[in-house]
Amino acid sequence: MNLQVDGFPRERVMMLKLSNNLAKPWNGWFKRGFDLLLGTALALMALPAFIAVAILVKLDSTGPALFVQERLGYRGRNFRCLKFRTMRVDGEEILARYLISNPLAMEEWQKYAKLRRHDPRLTRIGGFLRRWSLDELPQLFNVIKGEMSLVGPRPYLPHELGRIGVDLDTILSARPGVTGFWQVSGRNQLTLEDRVKLEGWYVRNWTPWLDCIVFAKTFRVVLFPEDGFRSQIAADIGSAFPEDSSAEELAPSFAAEPGKNMHRVASV
C-alpha cells in the first residue's frame, strides 16, 4: 500500500495519506512519452497484421472490420475505443435472448460482466482473434492519439460507472490500457469488483518497473492463459476478494432494455 505519513509535532498528531503515483505530473509525462515512442513503433510493426486481420474479418461475416465503442477515458472524458469486430452485428439481441433462456449464463454475466465459456455472439474469426488478443491491435492508434496507454486500467463502459465505487476517481486519473494489471492477474477468473481493486492498487502504486513487468507478463498470459487459477500477483494483493455479488446490483441494464445499449460500429 502506497502510504505517506504527515506529522503535526506540536499537536502530537500523525496522519496517514494514500498516495496516487500516476497523479504526479512528472510520472504522467514519463508514461506518456514511453507510450508514444513504443506505441508508434508497435503500430508500424503491426501494420501488415492489421491489414490482414481487417480483410479476414470482412470476409468472415457481414459488417465492418472495426468495432467502435464509447468508453470512460482519462479524467472522465469519454473516447471511441477501437477493436477489430469479433461479434455479429446483431450481437446485443443474440445476447439478450441467450441470457433469458440460459440461467447459468445469466449468473455468469452478472458476476463477471462477460461470458467466459460460450459466447453466442462471436463470429468464426472472432473466437480466434479473442484467443490471441489480436482484436485489440487497433487500440495502438488510441495510444498514439493519447486516449489510451499501453498499460493501464481497463477501459470501462459508461453504464459501468456506478459499479466502480470509491476507486472511480483513482482509476480515471490514469489513461485506460491496452493491457493492464487485472489481465495478468487472473483475467477471466476475476469479478468486476476484483478488477476495480487491482486497478486502483496499480494506479496508486505505479512505477515504470511495474509497467515493464505487466507488459512482459502480457505475452505469457496470451500464449499460456491461466484459466484455472488466479496468478500470484492477485493473491499477494488480497486473495480474500468477495466471490459473490448481489444479483440486483450487478444485473445488466441491457438485459431488460437491449436496444438501449446497442454498440456503435464504424463503417470501414
GROMACS .gro file of C-alpha atoms in nm:
model
  268
    1MET     CA    1   0.000   0.000   0.000
    2ASN     CA    2   0.139   0.340  -0.101
    3LEU     CA    3   0.103   0.538   0.223
    4GLN     CA    4   0.255   0.873   0.317
    5VAL     CA    5   0.286   0.993   0.675
    6ASP     CA    6   0.228   1.359   0.761
    7GLY     CA    7   0.306   1.477   1.111
    8PHE     CA    8   0.199   1.769   1.326
    9PRO     CA    9   0.464   1.768   1.602
   10ARG     CA   10   0.313   2.038   1.819
   11GLU     CA   11  -0.022   1.866   1.819
   12ARG     CA   12   0.136   1.521   1.852
   13VAL     CA   13  -0.080   1.401   1.564
   14MET     CA   14   0.017   1.182   1.269
   15MET     CA   15  -0.192   1.147   0.955
   16LEU     CA   16  -0.177   0.863   0.703
   17LYS     CA   17  -0.240   0.966   0.342
   18LEU     CA   18  -0.294   0.733   0.045
   19SER     CA   19  -0.071   0.848  -0.241
   20ASN     CA   20  -0.157   0.831  -0.613
   21ASN     CA   21   0.162   0.788  -0.815
   22LEU     CA   22   0.003   0.849  -1.155
   23ALA     CA   23  -0.150   1.178  -1.036
   24LYS     CA   24   0.204   1.323  -1.011
   25PRO     CA   25   0.275   1.529  -1.327
   26TRP     CA   26   0.629   1.402  -1.387
   27ASN     CA   27   0.513   1.040  -1.372
   28GLY     CA   28   0.235   1.115  -1.621
   29TRP     CA   29   0.479   1.286  -1.860
   30PHE     CA   30   0.722   0.995  -1.844
   31LYS     CA   31   0.447   0.738  -1.904
   32ARG     CA   32   0.302   0.936  -2.195
   33GLY     CA   33   0.644   0.968  -2.361
   34PHE     CA   34   0.704   0.595  -2.325
   35ASP     CA   35   0.360   0.518  -2.472
   36LEU     CA   36   0.414   0.747  -2.770
   37LEU     CA   37   0.754   0.603  -2.862
   38LEU     CA   38   0.678   0.235  -2.810
   39GLY     CA   39   0.316   0.260  -2.930
   40THR     CA   40   0.424   0.417  -3.260
   41ALA     CA   41   0.693   0.152  -3.312
   42LEU     CA   42   0.450  -0.132  -3.239
   43ALA     CA   43   0.182   0.016  -3.467
   44LEU     CA   44   0.427   0.034  -3.758
   45MET     CA   45   0.543  -0.325  -3.700
   46ALA     CA   46   0.185  -0.449  -3.668
   47LEU     CA   47   0.060  -0.274  -3.984
   48PRO     CA   48   0.079  -0.585  -4.210
   49ALA     CA   49  -0.107  -0.789  -3.946
   50PHE     CA   50  -0.362  -0.510  -3.912
   51ILE     CA   51  -0.439  -0.518  -4.286
   52ALA     CA   52  -0.456  -0.899  -4.294
   53VAL     CA   53  -0.693  -0.921  -3.996
   54ALA     CA   54  -0.919  -0.648  -4.136
   55ILE     CA   55  -0.956  -0.843  -4.461
   56LEU     CA   56  -1.033  -1.168  -4.275
   57VAL     CA   57  -1.298  -1.002  -4.057
   58LYS     CA   58  -1.470  -0.856  -4.365
   59LEU     CA   59  -1.466  -1.191  -4.546
   60ASP     CA   60  -1.586  -1.391  -4.245
   61SER     CA   61  -1.916  -1.215  -4.171
   62THR     CA   62  -2.139  -0.927  -4.266
   63GLY     CA   63  -2.039  -0.595  -4.115
   64PRO     CA   64  -1.744  -0.357  -4.082
   65ALA     CA   65  -1.393  -0.463  -3.985
   66LEU     CA   66  -1.370  -0.225  -3.691
   67PHE     CA   67  -1.585  -0.212  -3.381
   68VAL     CA   68  -1.604   0.135  -3.223
   69GLN     CA   69  -1.740   0.174  -2.872
   70GLU     CA   70  -1.760   0.466  -2.632
   71ARG     CA   71  -1.558   0.407  -2.315
   72LEU     CA   72  -1.476   0.601  -1.998
   73GLY     CA   73  -1.148   0.781  -2.056
   74TYR     CA   74  -0.876   0.984  -1.891
   75ARG     CA   75  -1.010   1.236  -1.637
   76GLY     CA   76  -1.367   1.137  -1.716
   77ARG     CA   77  -1.356   1.226  -2.086
   78ASN     CA   78  -1.520   0.953  -2.295
   79PHE     CA   79  -1.344   0.832  -2.609
   80ARG     CA   80  -1.406   0.599  -2.902
   81CYS     CA   81  -1.224   0.274  -2.830
   82LEU     CA   82  -1.116   0.075  -3.137
   83LYS     CA   83  -1.120  -0.302  -3.180
   84PHE     CA   84  -1.149  -0.549  -3.461
   85ARG     CA   85  -1.507  -0.672  -3.476
   86THR     CA   86  -1.532  -1.019  -3.323
   87MET     CA   87  -1.912  -1.039  -3.291
   88ARG     CA   88  -2.210  -1.048  -3.520
   89VAL     CA   89  -2.365  -0.711  -3.588
   90ASP     CA   90  -2.686  -0.817  -3.407
   91GLY     CA   91  -2.484  -0.938  -3.107
   92GLU     CA   92  -2.686  -0.749  -2.844
   93GLU     CA   93  -3.014  -0.913  -2.947
   94ILE     CA   94  -2.844  -1.254  -2.959
   95LEU     CA   95  -2.701  -1.199  -2.609
   96ALA     CA   96  -3.034  -1.084  -2.462
   97ARG     CA   97  -3.212  -1.394  -2.595
   98TYR     CA   98  -2.931  -1.623  -2.478
   99LEU     CA   99  -2.928  -1.485  -2.123
  100ILE     CA  100  -3.306  -1.511  -2.089
  101SER     CA  101  -3.303  -1.877  -2.198
  102ASN     CA  102  -2.987  -1.976  -2.007
  103PRO     CA  103  -2.992  -1.901  -1.629
  104LEU     CA  104  -2.633  -2.022  -1.578
  105ALA     CA  105  -2.509  -1.782  -1.845
  106MET     CA  106  -2.710  -1.501  -1.683
  107GLU     CA  107  -2.545  -1.576  -1.349
  108GLU     CA  108  -2.202  -1.575  -1.514
  109TRP     CA  109  -2.273  -1.242  -1.687
  110GLN     CA  110  -2.394  -1.083  -1.364
  111LYS     CA  111  -2.083  -1.192  -1.177
  112TYR     CA  112  -1.808  -1.130  -1.432
  113ALA     CA  113  -1.972  -0.878  -1.675
  114LYS     CA  114  -1.872  -1.117  -1.956
  115LEU     CA  115  -1.928  -1.471  -2.083
  116ARG     CA  116  -1.617  -1.679  -2.014
  117ARG     CA  117  -1.716  -2.016  -2.159
  118HIS     CA  118  -1.950  -1.983  -2.457
  119ASP     CA  119  -2.040  -1.653  -2.621
  120PRO     CA  120  -2.300  -1.698  -2.898
  121ARG     CA  121  -2.222  -1.352  -3.039
  122LEU     CA  122  -1.875  -1.448  -3.163
  123THR     CA  123  -1.802  -1.494  -3.532
  124ARG     CA  124  -1.575  -1.773  -3.655
  125ILE     CA  125  -1.271  -1.548  -3.687
  126GLY     CA  126  -1.378  -1.363  -3.372
  127GLY     CA  127  -1.301  -1.657  -3.146
  128PHE     CA  128  -0.950  -1.682  -3.289
  129LEU     CA  129  -0.887  -1.308  -3.252
  130ARG     CA  130  -1.008  -1.313  -2.891
  131ARG     CA  131  -0.793  -1.615  -2.807
  132TRP     CA  132  -0.475  -1.437  -2.917
  133SER     CA  133  -0.591  -1.083  -2.821
  134LEU     CA  134  -0.548  -0.972  -3.183
  135ASP     CA  135  -0.881  -0.789  -3.169
  136GLU     CA  136  -0.713  -0.519  -2.959
  137LEU     CA  137  -0.445  -0.428  -3.215
  138PRO     CA  138  -0.633  -0.113  -3.332
  139GLN     CA  139  -0.606   0.027  -2.980
  140LEU     CA  140  -0.245   0.115  -3.062
  141PHE     CA  141  -0.394   0.408  -3.255
  142ASN     CA  142  -0.583   0.511  -2.939
  143VAL     CA  143  -0.245   0.505  -2.762
  144ILE     CA  144  -0.082   0.728  -3.024
  145LYS     CA  145  -0.372   0.975  -3.000
  146GLY     CA  146  -0.326   0.996  -2.621
  147GLU     CA  147  -0.662   0.837  -2.538
  148MET     CA  148  -0.510   0.517  -2.401
  149SER     CA  149  -0.185   0.386  -2.257
  150LEU     CA  150  -0.006   0.061  -2.336
  151VAL     CA  151  -0.056  -0.040  -1.971
  152GLY     CA  152  -0.337   0.092  -1.755
  153PRO     CA  153  -0.680   0.025  -1.608
  154ARG     CA  154  -0.945  -0.147  -1.818
  155PRO     CA  155  -1.144   0.096  -2.037
  156TYR     CA  156  -1.483   0.074  -1.867
  157LEU     CA  157  -1.819   0.117  -2.035
  158PRO     CA  158  -2.026   0.426  -1.940
  159HIS     CA  159  -2.304   0.211  -1.792
  160GLU     CA  160  -2.048   0.052  -1.554
  161LEU     CA  161  -1.978   0.391  -1.395
  162GLY     CA  162  -2.193   0.323  -1.089
  163ARG     CA  163  -2.026  -0.011  -1.021
  164ILE     CA  164  -1.668   0.118  -0.995
  165GLY     CA  165  -1.731   0.266  -0.648
  166VAL     CA  166  -1.480   0.452  -0.434
  167ASP     CA  167  -1.191   0.387  -0.675
  168LEU     CA  168  -1.358   0.580  -0.960
  169ASP     CA  169  -1.151   0.899  -0.929
  170THR     CA  170  -0.831   0.697  -0.889
  171ILE     CA  171  -0.896   0.486  -1.199
  172LEU     CA  172  -0.997   0.784  -1.413
  173SER     CA  173  -0.678   0.967  -1.316
  174ALA     CA  174  -0.492   0.726  -1.548
  175ARG     CA  175  -0.535   0.655  -1.918
  176PRO     CA  176  -0.704   0.320  -1.989
  177GLY     CA  177  -0.465   0.048  -2.103
  178VAL     CA  178  -0.441  -0.190  -2.396
  179THR     CA  179  -0.322  -0.435  -2.132
  180GLY     CA  180  -0.334  -0.399  -1.757
  181PHE     CA  181  -0.277  -0.534  -1.412
  182TRP     CA  182  -0.602  -0.728  -1.399
  183GLN     CA  183  -0.530  -0.902  -1.731
  184VAL     CA  184  -0.212  -1.058  -1.593
  185SER     CA  185  -0.366  -1.126  -1.251
  186GLY     CA  186  -0.643  -1.371  -1.324
  187ARG     CA  187  -0.827  -1.211  -1.616
  188ASN     CA  188  -1.139  -1.428  -1.671
  189GLN     CA  189  -1.132  -1.554  -1.312
  190LEU     CA  190  -1.185  -1.205  -1.164
  191THR     CA  191  -1.519  -1.041  -1.096
  192LEU     CA  192  -1.565  -0.678  -1.193
  193GLU     CA  193  -1.520  -0.578  -0.829
  194ASP     CA  194  -1.189  -0.768  -0.817
  195ARG     CA  195  -1.068  -0.585  -1.128
  196VAL     CA  196  -1.152  -0.246  -0.977
  197LYS     CA  197  -0.950  -0.325  -0.663
  198LEU     CA  198  -0.648  -0.438  -0.863
  199GLU     CA  199  -0.659  -0.136  -1.090
  200GLY     CA  200  -0.692   0.108  -0.802
  201TRP     CA  201  -0.385  -0.055  -0.647
  202TYR     CA  202  -0.198  -0.030  -0.979
  203VAL     CA  203  -0.264   0.344  -1.021
  204ARG     CA  204  -0.169   0.431  -0.663
  205ASN     CA  205   0.149   0.223  -0.673
  206TRP     CA  206   0.257   0.283  -1.034
  207THR     CA  207   0.625   0.273  -1.125
  208PRO     CA  208   0.797   0.234  -1.466
  209TRP     CA  209   0.921  -0.105  -1.349
  210LEU     CA  210   0.565  -0.218  -1.272
  211ASP     CA  211   0.459  -0.130  -1.627
  212CYS     CA  212   0.753  -0.329  -1.766
  213ILE     CA  213   0.651  -0.632  -1.558
  214VAL     CA  214   0.286  -0.611  -1.669
  215PHE     CA  215   0.384  -0.563  -2.033
  216ALA     CA  216   0.618  -0.864  -2.023
  217LYS     CA  217   0.365  -1.083  -1.840
  218THR     CA  218   0.101  -0.998  -2.100
  219PHE     CA  219   0.283  -1.209  -2.359
  220ARG     CA  220   0.290  -1.507  -2.122
  221VAL     CA  221  -0.081  -1.471  -2.042
  222VAL     CA  222  -0.170  -1.454  -2.412
  223LEU     CA  223   0.045  -1.753  -2.505
  224PHE     CA  224  -0.027  -1.960  -2.191
  225PRO     CA  225  -0.360  -1.844  -2.044
  226GLU     CA  226  -0.409  -1.914  -1.674
  227ASP     CA  227  -0.775  -2.010  -1.694
  228GLY     CA  228  -0.780  -2.236  -1.393
  229PHE     CA  229  -0.649  -2.010  -1.121
  230ARG     CA  230  -0.553  -1.659  -1.021
  231SER     CA  231  -0.196  -1.555  -1.059
  232GLN     CA  232   0.028  -1.497  -0.762
  233ILE     CA  233   0.013  -1.119  -0.807
  234ALA     CA  234  -0.359  -1.117  -0.738
  235ALA     CA  235  -0.311  -1.340  -0.438
  236ASP     CA  236  -0.041  -1.113  -0.295
  237ILE     CA  237  -0.267  -0.808  -0.309
  238GLY     CA  238  -0.560  -0.983  -0.148
  239SER     CA  239  -0.685  -1.334  -0.206
  240ALA     CA  240  -0.989  -1.271   0.009
  241PHE     CA  241  -1.180  -1.081  -0.259
  242PRO     CA  242  -1.558  -1.124  -0.244
  243GLU     CA  243  -1.669  -1.405  -0.469
  244ASP     CA  244  -2.041  -1.326  -0.471
  245SER     CA  245  -2.225  -1.007  -0.551
  246SER     CA  246  -2.585  -0.902  -0.527
  247ALA     CA  247  -2.777  -1.001  -0.839
  248GLU     CA  248  -2.977  -0.680  -0.818
  249GLU     CA  249  -2.657  -0.473  -0.805
  250LEU     CA  250  -2.497  -0.650  -1.099
  251ALA     CA  251  -2.799  -0.706  -1.323
  252PRO     CA  252  -2.707  -0.586  -1.673
  253SER     CA  253  -2.925  -0.295  -1.776
  254PHE     CA  254  -2.950  -0.405  -2.136
  255ALA     CA  255  -3.095  -0.747  -2.044
  256ALA     CA  256  -3.420  -0.563  -1.982
  257GLU     CA  257  -3.364  -0.295  -2.248
  258PRO     CA  258  -3.145  -0.449  -2.520
  259GLY     CA  259  -3.193  -0.157  -2.758
  260LYS     CA  260  -3.067   0.098  -2.506
  261ASN     CA  261  -2.711  -0.032  -2.501
  262MET     CA  262  -2.654  -0.108  -2.867
  263HIS     CA  263  -2.288  -0.070  -2.954
  264ARG     CA  264  -2.185   0.172  -3.224
  265VAL     CA  265  -1.993   0.019  -3.513
  266ALA     CA  266  -1.775   0.213  -3.753
  267SER     CA  267  -1.802   0.151  -4.122
  268VAL     CA  268  -1.467   0.064  -4.274
   0.00000   0.00000   0.00000
